[in-house]
mmCIF file of N, CA and C and ligand atoms in Angstrom:
data_model
loop_
_atom_site.group_PDB
_atom_site.id
_atom_site.type_symbol
_atom_site.label_atom_id
_atom_site.label_comp_id
_atom_site.label_asym_id
_atom_site.label_seq_id
_atom_site.Cartn_x
_atom_site.Cartn_y
_atom_site.Cartn_z
ATOM 1 N N UNK A 1 -5.253 9.958 8.516
ATOM 2 C CA UNK A 1 -5.740 9.062 8.704
ATOM 3 C C UNK A 1 -5.786 7.969 7.682
ATOM 4 N N UNK A 2 -5.274 8.142 6.443
ATOM 5 C CA UNK A 2 -5.428 6.978 5.151
ATOM 6 C C UNK A 2 -4.057 6.296 5.507
ATOM 7 N N UNK A 3 -3.193 6.822 6.446
ATOM 8 C CA UNK A 3 -1.755 5.618 6.612
ATOM 9 C C UNK A 3 -2.527 4.821 7.906
ATOM 10 N N UNK A 4 -3.194 5.406 8.962
ATOM 11 C CA UNK A 4 -4.059 4.582 9.967
ATOM 12 C C UNK A 4 -4.990 3.595 9.489
ATOM 13 N N UNK A 5 -5.659 3.818 8.690
ATOM 14 C CA UNK A 5 -6.579 2.754 7.751
ATOM 15 C C UNK A 5 -5.531 2.044 7.243
ATOM 16 N N UNK A 6 -4.135 2.242 6.693
ATOM 17 C CA UNK A 6 -3.250 1.222 5.539
ATOM 18 C C UNK A 6 -2.416 0.138 6.718
ATOM 19 N N UNK A 7 -2.601 0.750 7.812
ATOM 20 C CA UNK A 7 -1.995 0.122 8.770
ATOM 21 C C UNK A 7 -3.032 -1.041 9.999
ATOM 22 N N UNK A 8 -3.919 -0.716 9.333
ATOM 23 C CA UNK A 8 -5.127 -1.462 10.137
ATOM 24 C C UNK A 8 -5.508 -2.758 9.108
ATOM 25 N N UNK A 9 -4.980 -2.343 7.950
ATOM 26 C CA UNK A 9 -5.611 -3.152 7.078
ATOM 27 C C UNK A 9 -4.592 -4.482 6.639
ATOM 28 N N UNK A 10 -3.314 -4.118 6.945
ATOM 29 C CA UNK A 10 -2.011 -4.692 7.252
ATOM 30 C C UNK A 10 -2.160 -5.635 8.061
ATOM 31 N N UNK A 11 -2.531 -5.538 8.966
ATOM 32 C CA UNK A 11 -2.637 -5.881 10.434
ATOM 33 C C UNK A 11 -4.048 -6.789 10.486
ATOM 34 N N UNK A 12 -4.951 -6.996 9.280
ATOM 35 C CA UNK A 12 -6.237 -7.973 9.495
ATOM 36 C C UNK A 12 -5.499 -8.925 8.152
ATOM 37 N N UNK A 13 -4.270 -8.796 7.382
ATOM 38 C CA UNK A 13 -3.713 -9.831 6.301
ATOM 39 C C UNK A 13 -3.687 -9.563 5.315
ATOM 40 N N UNK A 14 -4.271 -8.050 4.757
ATOM 41 C CA UNK A 14 -4.710 -7.651 3.502
ATOM 42 C C UNK A 14 -3.177 -7.092 3.118
ATOM 43 N N UNK A 15 -2.456 -8.156 1.395
ATOM 44 C CA UNK A 15 -1.624 -7.793 1.299
ATOM 45 C C UNK A 15 -1.027 -5.979 1.177
ATOM 46 N N UNK A 16 -0.128 -5.448 0.739
ATOM 47 C CA UNK A 16 0.671 -4.264 0.686
ATOM 48 C C UNK A 16 0.297 -3.868 -0.662
ATOM 49 N N UNK A 17 0.178 -4.511 -1.698
ATOM 50 C CA UNK A 17 -0.011 -4.717 -2.896
ATOM 51 C C UNK A 17 -1.648 -4.108 -2.962
ATOM 52 N N UNK A 18 -2.039 -4.613 -2.784
ATOM 53 C CA UNK A 18 -3.251 -4.659 -2.795
ATOM 54 C C UNK A 18 -4.348 -2.948 -2.117
ATOM 55 N N UNK A 19 -3.269 -2.513 -1.462
ATOM 56 C CA UNK A 19 -3.690 -1.343 -0.751
ATOM 57 C C UNK A 19 -2.933 -0.030 -1.573
ATOM 58 N N UNK A 20 -4.147 0.758 -2.394
ATOM 59 C CA UNK A 20 -3.757 1.836 -2.688
ATOM 60 C C UNK A 20 -4.593 3.465 -2.205
ATOM 61 N N UNK A 21 -4.123 4.363 -2.124
ATOM 62 C CA UNK A 21 -4.980 5.185 -1.633
ATOM 63 C C UNK A 21 -4.697 6.850 -2.888
ATOM 64 N N UNK A 22 -5.763 7.665 -2.187
ATOM 65 C CA UNK A 22 -5.884 8.683 -3.420
ATOM 66 C C UNK A 22 -5.745 10.473 -2.381
ATOM 67 N N UNK A 23 -5.026 10.893 -2.808
ATOM 68 C CA UNK A 23 -5.185 12.190 -2.003
ATOM 69 C C UNK A 23 -5.671 13.229 -3.385
ATOM 70 N N UNK A 24 -6.720 14.538 -2.658
ATOM 71 C CA UNK A 24 -7.046 15.422 -3.412
ATOM 72 C C UNK A 24 -6.504 16.955 -3.319
ATOM 73 N N UNK A 25 -6.013 17.545 -4.470
ATOM 74 C CA UNK A 25 -5.609 18.987 -4.107
ATOM 75 C C UNK A 25 -4.014 19.204 -4.701
ATOM 76 N N UNK A 26 -3.632 17.853 -5.843
ATOM 77 C CA UNK A 26 -2.468 18.044 -6.055
ATOM 78 C C UNK A 26 -2.240 16.973 -6.486
ATOM 79 N N UNK A 27 -2.716 15.741 -6.212
ATOM 80 C CA UNK A 27 -1.724 14.566 -6.713
ATOM 81 C C UNK A 27 -2.320 13.611 -6.141
ATOM 82 N N UNK A 28 -1.770 12.136 -6.582
ATOM 83 C CA UNK A 28 -1.808 11.039 -6.137
ATOM 84 C C UNK A 28 -0.665 10.761 -5.043
ATOM 85 N N UNK A 29 -1.193 10.460 -3.613
ATOM 86 C CA UNK A 29 0.263 9.966 -3.105
ATOM 87 C C UNK A 29 -0.240 8.304 -3.118
ATOM 88 N N UNK A 30 1.095 7.504 -3.068
ATOM 89 C CA UNK A 30 1.445 6.355 -2.818
ATOM 90 C C UNK A 30 2.231 5.215 -2.072
ATOM 91 N N UNK A 31 1.644 4.720 -1.208
ATOM 92 C CA UNK A 31 2.289 4.358 -0.066
ATOM 93 C C UNK A 31 3.134 2.661 -0.730
ATOM 94 N N UNK A 32 4.076 2.972 -0.506
ATOM 95 C CA UNK A 32 4.600 1.495 -0.888
ATOM 96 C C UNK A 32 5.875 0.883 0.777
ATOM 97 N N UNK A 33 5.373 0.319 0.681
ATOM 98 C CA UNK A 33 5.543 -0.407 1.885
ATOM 99 C C UNK A 33 6.269 -2.208 2.105
ATOM 100 N N UNK A 34 5.890 -2.484 0.386
ATOM 101 C CA UNK A 34 7.038 -3.233 0.027
ATOM 102 C C UNK A 34 7.872 -3.193 -0.734
ATOM 103 N N UNK A 35 8.658 -1.868 -1.209
ATOM 104 C CA UNK A 35 10.098 -2.095 -1.296
ATOM 105 C C UNK A 35 10.975 -2.453 -0.591
ATOM 106 N N UNK A 36 11.909 -2.337 -1.282
ATOM 107 C CA UNK A 36 13.160 -2.972 -0.842
ATOM 108 C C UNK A 36 14.093 -1.968 0.205
ATOM 109 N N UNK A 37 14.669 -2.497 1.438
ATOM 110 C CA UNK A 37 14.744 -2.004 2.985
ATOM 111 C C UNK A 37 16.333 -0.936 2.073
ATOM 112 N N UNK A 38 15.816 0.559 3.142
ATOM 113 C CA UNK A 38 17.153 1.119 2.486
ATOM 114 C C UNK A 38 17.610 1.947 3.360
ATOM 115 N N UNK A 39 16.892 1.813 4.518
ATOM 116 C CA UNK A 39 17.863 2.388 6.044
ATOM 117 C C UNK A 39 17.307 2.707 7.002
ATOM 118 N N UNK A 40 16.794 3.788 7.295
ATOM 119 C CA UNK A 40 16.125 3.643 8.973
ATOM 120 C C UNK A 40 16.163 5.561 9.080
ATOM 121 N N UNK A 41 14.644 5.786 9.449
ATOM 122 C CA UNK A 41 14.011 7.293 9.512
ATOM 123 C C UNK A 41 14.158 7.327 11.649
ATOM 124 N N UNK A 42 14.970 7.859 11.749
ATOM 125 C CA UNK A 42 15.050 8.413 13.175
ATOM 126 C C UNK A 42 14.171 9.717 13.614
ATOM 127 N N UNK A 43 13.402 9.489 14.645
ATOM 128 C CA UNK A 43 12.827 10.570 15.204
ATOM 129 C C UNK A 43 12.581 11.523 15.917
ATOM 130 N N UNK A 44 13.615 11.848 16.304
ATOM 131 C CA UNK A 44 14.534 12.427 17.436
ATOM 132 C C UNK A 44 13.682 13.592 18.445
ATOM 133 N N UNK A 45 12.800 14.062 18.262
ATOM 134 C CA UNK A 45 11.689 14.444 19.326
ATOM 135 C C UNK A 45 11.181 13.387 19.990
ATOM 136 N N UNK A 46 10.803 12.268 19.398
ATOM 137 C CA UNK A 46 10.433 11.225 19.909
ATOM 138 C C UNK A 46 11.065 10.236 20.720
ATOM 139 N N UNK A 47 12.303 10.180 19.906
ATOM 140 C CA UNK A 47 13.308 9.094 20.497
ATOM 141 C C UNK A 47 13.071 7.690 19.855
ATOM 142 N N UNK A 48 12.257 7.423 18.657
ATOM 143 C CA UNK A 48 11.956 6.432 17.908
ATOM 144 C C UNK A 48 12.648 6.548 16.527
ATOM 145 N N UNK A 49 12.940 5.153 15.809
ATOM 146 C CA UNK A 49 13.557 5.100 14.459
ATOM 147 C C UNK A 49 12.683 3.829 14.113
ATOM 148 N N UNK A 50 12.469 3.771 13.056
ATOM 149 C CA UNK A 50 12.013 2.569 12.084
ATOM 150 C C UNK A 50 12.684 2.417 11.292
ATOM 151 N N UNK A 51 12.405 1.273 10.353
ATOM 152 C CA UNK A 51 12.755 0.801 9.309
ATOM 153 C C UNK A 51 12.754 1.613 8.554
ATOM 154 N N UNK A 52 13.228 1.785 6.914
ATOM 155 C CA UNK A 52 12.548 2.334 5.920
ATOM 156 C C UNK A 52 12.886 1.392 4.622
ATOM 157 N N UNK A 53 11.377 1.878 3.673
ATOM 158 C CA UNK A 53 11.715 1.014 2.233
ATOM 159 C C UNK A 53 11.433 2.224 1.219
ATOM 160 N N UNK A 54 12.111 1.417 0.265
ATOM 161 C CA UNK A 54 11.971 2.463 -1.099
ATOM 162 C C UNK A 54 10.755 2.876 -1.378
ATOM 163 N N UNK A 55 10.517 3.908 -1.718
ATOM 164 C CA UNK A 55 8.730 4.258 -2.070
ATOM 165 C C UNK A 55 8.223 5.118 -0.979
ATOM 166 N N UNK A 56 8.724 4.667 0.449
ATOM 167 C CA UNK A 56 7.958 5.019 1.738
ATOM 168 C C UNK A 56 8.463 6.843 1.695
ATOM 169 N N UNK A 57 7.809 7.641 2.068
ATOM 170 C CA UNK A 57 7.898 8.993 2.730
ATOM 171 C C UNK A 57 8.133 8.647 4.413
ATOM 172 N N UNK A 58 8.030 9.764 4.568
ATOM 173 C CA UNK A 58 8.090 10.104 5.845
ATOM 174 C C UNK A 58 7.246 10.331 6.928
ATOM 175 N N UNK A 59 6.324 10.526 6.209
ATOM 176 C CA UNK A 59 5.213 10.723 7.095
ATOM 177 C C UNK A 59 4.615 9.445 7.027
ATOM 178 N N UNK A 60 4.440 8.290 6.049
ATOM 179 C CA UNK A 60 4.313 7.458 5.941
ATOM 180 C C UNK A 60 5.127 6.265 7.360
ATOM 181 N N UNK A 61 6.872 6.637 7.078
ATOM 182 C CA UNK A 61 7.594 6.314 8.278
ATOM 183 C C UNK A 61 7.208 6.416 9.559
ATOM 184 N N UNK A 62 6.853 7.945 9.916
ATOM 185 C CA UNK A 62 5.842 8.728 11.191
ATOM 186 C C UNK A 62 5.104 7.631 11.576
ATOM 187 N N UNK A 63 4.508 7.327 10.724
ATOM 188 C CA UNK A 63 2.880 6.813 11.436
ATOM 189 C C UNK A 63 3.246 5.225 11.767
ATOM 190 N N UNK A 64 4.027 4.555 10.711
ATOM 191 C CA UNK A 64 3.895 3.125 10.932
ATOM 192 C C UNK A 64 4.894 3.271 12.615
ATOM 193 N N UNK A 65 5.621 4.501 12.805
ATOM 194 C CA UNK A 65 6.087 4.161 14.317
ATOM 195 C C UNK A 65 5.455 5.137 15.063
ATOM 196 N N UNK A 66 4.379 5.572 14.884
ATOM 197 C CA UNK A 66 3.624 5.694 15.800
ATOM 198 C C UNK A 66 4.217 7.614 16.180
ATOM 199 N N UNK A 67 4.802 8.106 15.294
ATOM 200 C CA UNK A 67 5.269 9.341 16.050
ATOM 201 C C UNK A 67 4.030 10.313 15.141
ATOM 202 N N UNK A 68 3.877 11.371 15.666
ATOM 203 C CA UNK A 68 2.482 12.149 15.398
ATOM 204 C C UNK A 68 3.501 13.633 14.554
ATOM 205 N N UNK A 69 3.428 14.158 13.089
ATOM 206 C CA UNK A 69 3.308 14.677 12.942
ATOM 207 C C UNK A 69 1.999 15.349 11.892
ATOM 208 N N UNK A 70 1.921 16.706 12.316
ATOM 209 C CA UNK A 70 0.604 17.236 11.702
ATOM 210 C C UNK A 70 0.243 16.846 10.070
ATOM 211 N N UNK A 71 -0.634 16.750 9.432
ATOM 212 C CA UNK A 71 -0.922 16.564 7.785
ATOM 213 C C UNK A 71 -2.072 16.637 7.797
ATOM 214 N N UNK A 72 -2.102 16.746 6.486
ATOM 215 C CA UNK A 72 -3.546 17.030 5.596
ATOM 216 C C UNK A 72 -3.597 16.367 4.666
ATOM 217 N N UNK A 73 -3.454 17.186 3.493
ATOM 218 C CA UNK A 73 -3.680 16.719 2.489
ATOM 219 C C UNK A 73 -2.591 15.773 1.485
ATOM 220 N N UNK A 74 -1.378 15.714 2.473
ATOM 221 C CA UNK A 74 -0.686 14.330 1.912
ATOM 222 C C UNK A 74 -0.926 14.450 -0.005
ATOM 223 N N UNK A 75 -0.376 15.524 -0.534
ATOM 224 C CA UNK A 75 -0.410 15.720 -2.034
ATOM 225 C C UNK A 75 0.949 16.834 -2.282
ATOM 226 N N UNK A 76 1.532 17.309 -0.796
ATOM 227 C CA UNK A 76 2.281 18.356 -1.203
ATOM 228 C C UNK A 76 1.685 19.804 -1.022
ATOM 229 N N UNK A 77 0.413 19.878 -1.341
ATOM 230 C CA UNK A 77 -0.622 21.326 -1.548
ATOM 231 C C UNK A 77 -0.560 21.989 -0.364
ATOM 232 N N UNK A 78 -0.919 21.665 0.975
ATOM 233 C CA UNK A 78 -1.292 22.050 2.340
ATOM 234 C C UNK A 78 -0.227 22.727 3.082
ATOM 235 N N UNK A 79 0.576 22.332 3.375
ATOM 236 C CA UNK A 79 2.511 22.916 3.880
ATOM 237 C C UNK A 79 2.149 22.167 5.787
ATOM 238 N N UNK A 80 0.587 21.436 5.890
ATOM 239 C CA UNK A 80 0.878 21.266 6.952
ATOM 240 C C UNK A 80 1.904 20.364 8.050
ATOM 241 N N UNK A 81 2.632 19.538 6.869
ATOM 242 C CA UNK A 81 3.432 18.432 7.412
ATOM 243 C C UNK A 81 4.636 18.665 7.366
ATOM 244 N N UNK A 82 5.394 20.190 7.216
ATOM 245 C CA UNK A 82 6.136 20.947 7.178
ATOM 246 C C UNK A 82 7.108 19.997 8.908
ATOM 247 N N UNK A 83 8.531 19.338 8.372
ATOM 248 C CA UNK A 83 8.929 19.367 9.338
ATOM 249 C C UNK A 83 10.831 19.607 8.913
ATOM 250 N N UNK A 84 11.645 19.480 10.085
ATOM 251 C CA UNK A 84 13.052 19.884 9.590
ATOM 252 C C UNK A 84 13.883 18.451 9.731
ATOM 253 N N UNK A 85 14.710 18.494 8.593
ATOM 254 C CA UNK A 85 15.168 17.215 8.388
ATOM 255 C C UNK A 85 16.532 17.157 8.663
ATOM 256 N N UNK A 86 16.779 16.334 9.696
ATOM 257 C CA UNK A 86 18.069 16.787 10.195
ATOM 258 C C UNK A 86 19.705 16.423 9.907
ATOM 259 N N UNK A 87 19.065 15.132 9.490
ATOM 260 C CA UNK A 87 20.554 14.538 8.352
ATOM 261 C C UNK A 87 19.579 13.517 7.326
ATOM 262 N N UNK A 88 20.533 13.098 6.218
ATOM 263 C CA UNK A 88 20.402 12.293 5.119
ATOM 264 C C UNK A 88 19.561 12.901 4.064
ATOM 265 N N UNK A 89 19.140 12.102 3.096
ATOM 266 C CA UNK A 89 18.736 13.262 2.241
ATOM 267 C C UNK A 89 17.374 12.233 1.736
ATOM 268 N N UNK A 90 16.801 13.371 0.731
ATOM 269 C CA UNK A 90 14.923 12.733 0.745
ATOM 270 C C UNK A 90 14.920 13.424 -0.486
ATOM 271 N N UNK A 91 13.842 12.904 -1.368
ATOM 272 C CA UNK A 91 13.347 12.969 -2.856
ATOM 273 C C UNK A 91 12.102 13.675 -2.355
ATOM 274 N N UNK A 92 11.326 15.146 -2.997
ATOM 275 C CA UNK A 92 10.270 15.503 -3.240
ATOM 276 C C UNK A 92 10.184 16.168 -4.662
ATOM 277 N N UNK A 93 8.595 15.345 -4.922
ATOM 278 C CA UNK A 93 8.075 15.388 -6.136
ATOM 279 C C UNK A 93 7.357 16.940 -6.296
ATOM 280 N N UNK A 94 6.973 17.079 -4.930
ATOM 281 C CA UNK A 94 5.843 18.713 -5.257
ATOM 282 C C UNK A 94 6.042 18.724 -3.640
ATOM 283 N N UNK A 95 6.912 20.141 -3.895
ATOM 284 C CA UNK A 95 7.461 21.116 -2.686
ATOM 285 C C UNK A 95 7.517 22.775 -3.086
ATOM 286 N N UNK A 96 6.252 23.065 -3.798
ATOM 287 C CA UNK A 96 5.997 24.329 -3.808
ATOM 288 C C UNK A 96 5.605 24.846 -3.038
ATOM 289 N N UNK A 97 5.063 24.314 -1.761
ATOM 290 C CA UNK A 97 4.617 25.421 -0.456
ATOM 291 C C UNK A 97 6.001 25.904 0.420
ATOM 292 N N UNK A 98 7.140 24.935 -0.226
ATOM 293 C CA UNK A 98 8.416 25.469 1.295
ATOM 294 C C UNK A 98 9.025 26.662 0.092
ATOM 295 N N UNK A 99 8.779 27.524 0.859
ATOM 296 C CA UNK A 99 9.731 29.052 0.486
ATOM 297 C C UNK A 99 11.375 28.419 0.716
ATOM 298 N N UNK A 100 12.231 29.199 -0.014
ATOM 299 C CA UNK A 100 13.321 29.484 -0.257
ATOM 300 C C UNK A 100 13.945 29.155 1.051
ATOM 301 N N UNK A 101 13.205 29.669 2.058
ATOM 302 C CA UNK A 101 14.237 29.824 3.421
ATOM 303 C C UNK A 101 14.011 29.048 3.894
ATOM 304 N N UNK A 102 12.603 28.542 3.741
ATOM 305 C CA UNK A 102 12.331 27.179 4.579
ATOM 306 C C UNK A 102 13.271 25.888 4.020
ATOM 307 N N UNK A 103 13.342 26.137 2.927
ATOM 308 C CA UNK A 103 14.553 25.209 2.378
ATOM 309 C C UNK A 103 15.535 24.931 2.800
ATOM 310 N N UNK A 104 16.346 26.196 2.473
ATOM 311 C CA UNK A 104 17.442 25.971 3.466
ATOM 312 C C UNK A 104 17.799 26.195 4.651
ATOM 313 N N UNK A 105 16.916 26.072 5.501
ATOM 314 C CA UNK A 105 16.988 25.755 6.687
ATOM 315 C C UNK A 105 16.384 24.335 6.996
ATOM 316 N N UNK A 106 16.505 23.684 5.864
ATOM 317 C CA UNK A 106 15.802 21.981 6.706
ATOM 318 C C UNK A 106 15.281 21.969 6.211
ATOM 319 N N UNK A 107 14.094 22.549 6.095
ATOM 320 C CA UNK A 107 12.141 21.823 6.223
ATOM 321 C C UNK A 107 11.665 21.102 4.867
ATOM 322 N N UNK A 108 11.162 20.245 4.819
ATOM 323 C CA UNK A 108 10.505 19.219 3.728
ATOM 324 C C UNK A 108 9.545 18.855 4.251
ATOM 325 N N UNK A 109 8.764 18.252 3.385
ATOM 326 C CA UNK A 109 7.382 18.341 3.096
ATOM 327 C C UNK A 109 7.231 16.112 3.661
ATOM 328 N N UNK A 110 6.916 16.160 4.870
ATOM 329 C CA UNK A 110 6.908 15.075 5.144
ATOM 330 C C UNK A 110 5.904 13.829 4.382
ATOM 331 N N UNK A 111 4.694 14.328 3.784
ATOM 332 C CA UNK A 111 4.226 13.313 3.199
ATOM 333 C C UNK A 111 4.754 13.222 1.800
ATOM 334 N N UNK A 112 5.698 14.176 1.403
ATOM 335 C CA UNK A 112 6.223 14.043 0.235
ATOM 336 C C UNK A 112 7.774 13.620 0.129
ATOM 337 N N UNK A 113 8.677 13.587 0.971
ATOM 338 C CA UNK A 113 10.104 13.263 1.549
ATOM 339 C C UNK A 113 9.779 12.018 1.179
ATOM 340 N N UNK A 114 10.378 11.212 0.246
ATOM 341 C CA UNK A 114 10.939 10.068 0.188
ATOM 342 C C UNK A 114 12.322 9.869 0.227
ATOM 343 N N UNK A 115 12.765 9.109 1.473
ATOM 344 C CA UNK A 115 14.342 9.161 2.027
ATOM 345 C C UNK A 115 15.397 8.225 0.777
ATOM 346 N N UNK A 116 16.298 8.692 0.901
ATOM 347 C CA UNK A 116 17.114 8.130 -0.211
ATOM 348 C C UNK A 116 18.478 7.099 1.077
ATOM 349 N N UNK A 117 18.099 6.794 2.199
ATOM 350 C CA UNK A 117 18.828 6.167 2.578
ATOM 351 C C UNK A 117 18.543 6.393 4.031
ATOM 352 N N UNK A 118 19.200 6.478 5.379
ATOM 353 C CA UNK A 118 19.080 7.264 6.726
ATOM 354 C C UNK A 118 18.779 8.230 6.492
ATOM 355 N N UNK A 119 17.579 8.859 7.569
ATOM 356 C CA UNK A 119 17.392 10.397 7.698
ATOM 357 C C UNK A 119 17.166 10.407 9.056
ATOM 358 N N UNK A 120 16.983 11.753 9.995
ATOM 359 C CA UNK A 120 16.979 11.981 10.962
ATOM 360 C C UNK A 120 15.821 12.506 11.077
ATOM 361 N N UNK A 121 14.543 13.390 11.713
ATOM 362 C CA UNK A 121 14.041 14.287 11.379
ATOM 363 C C UNK A 121 13.517 14.208 13.058
ATOM 364 N N UNK A 122 13.351 16.075 13.174
ATOM 365 C CA UNK A 122 12.885 16.472 14.009
ATOM 366 C C UNK A 122 11.267 16.247 14.749
ATOM 367 N N UNK A 123 10.687 15.475 15.108
ATOM 368 C CA UNK A 123 9.592 14.864 15.367
ATOM 369 C C UNK A 123 9.204 14.398 16.383
HETATM 370 S S1 FES B 1 -0.320 16.799 4.365
HETATM 371 FE FE1 FES B 1 -0.270 18.478 3.022
HETATM 372 S S2 FES B 1 1.432 19.239 1.929
HETATM 373 FE FE2 FES B 1 1.844 17.304 3.405
#
């Protein structure tokens, strides 16, 4: 829902730098939509791709591409946003809900995963 509100605010002309969000349950989620271009996110199930900006999460990118990824807390706590990273590299500040087996099988938390360049995600 937060991503949708941010998208709507952007559409009515609110500057991205003026949009802030807060997530409860473990941290503050921020969305940087005005960062430097770093590549593209490809969502293999939906067949959609979207440009990535530095600081943007996989979930933010999915929302902007209108790709549905289940999510809840946006703080790396609930684990509802687990998706498989098929290629590329991401940085995650919070990922304690992922088991070692999930990590080695390529699962990431879309709400926490910030791509370092081009990524392909199973969504
Ligand atoms: S939405 Fe809860 S961990 Fe990502």
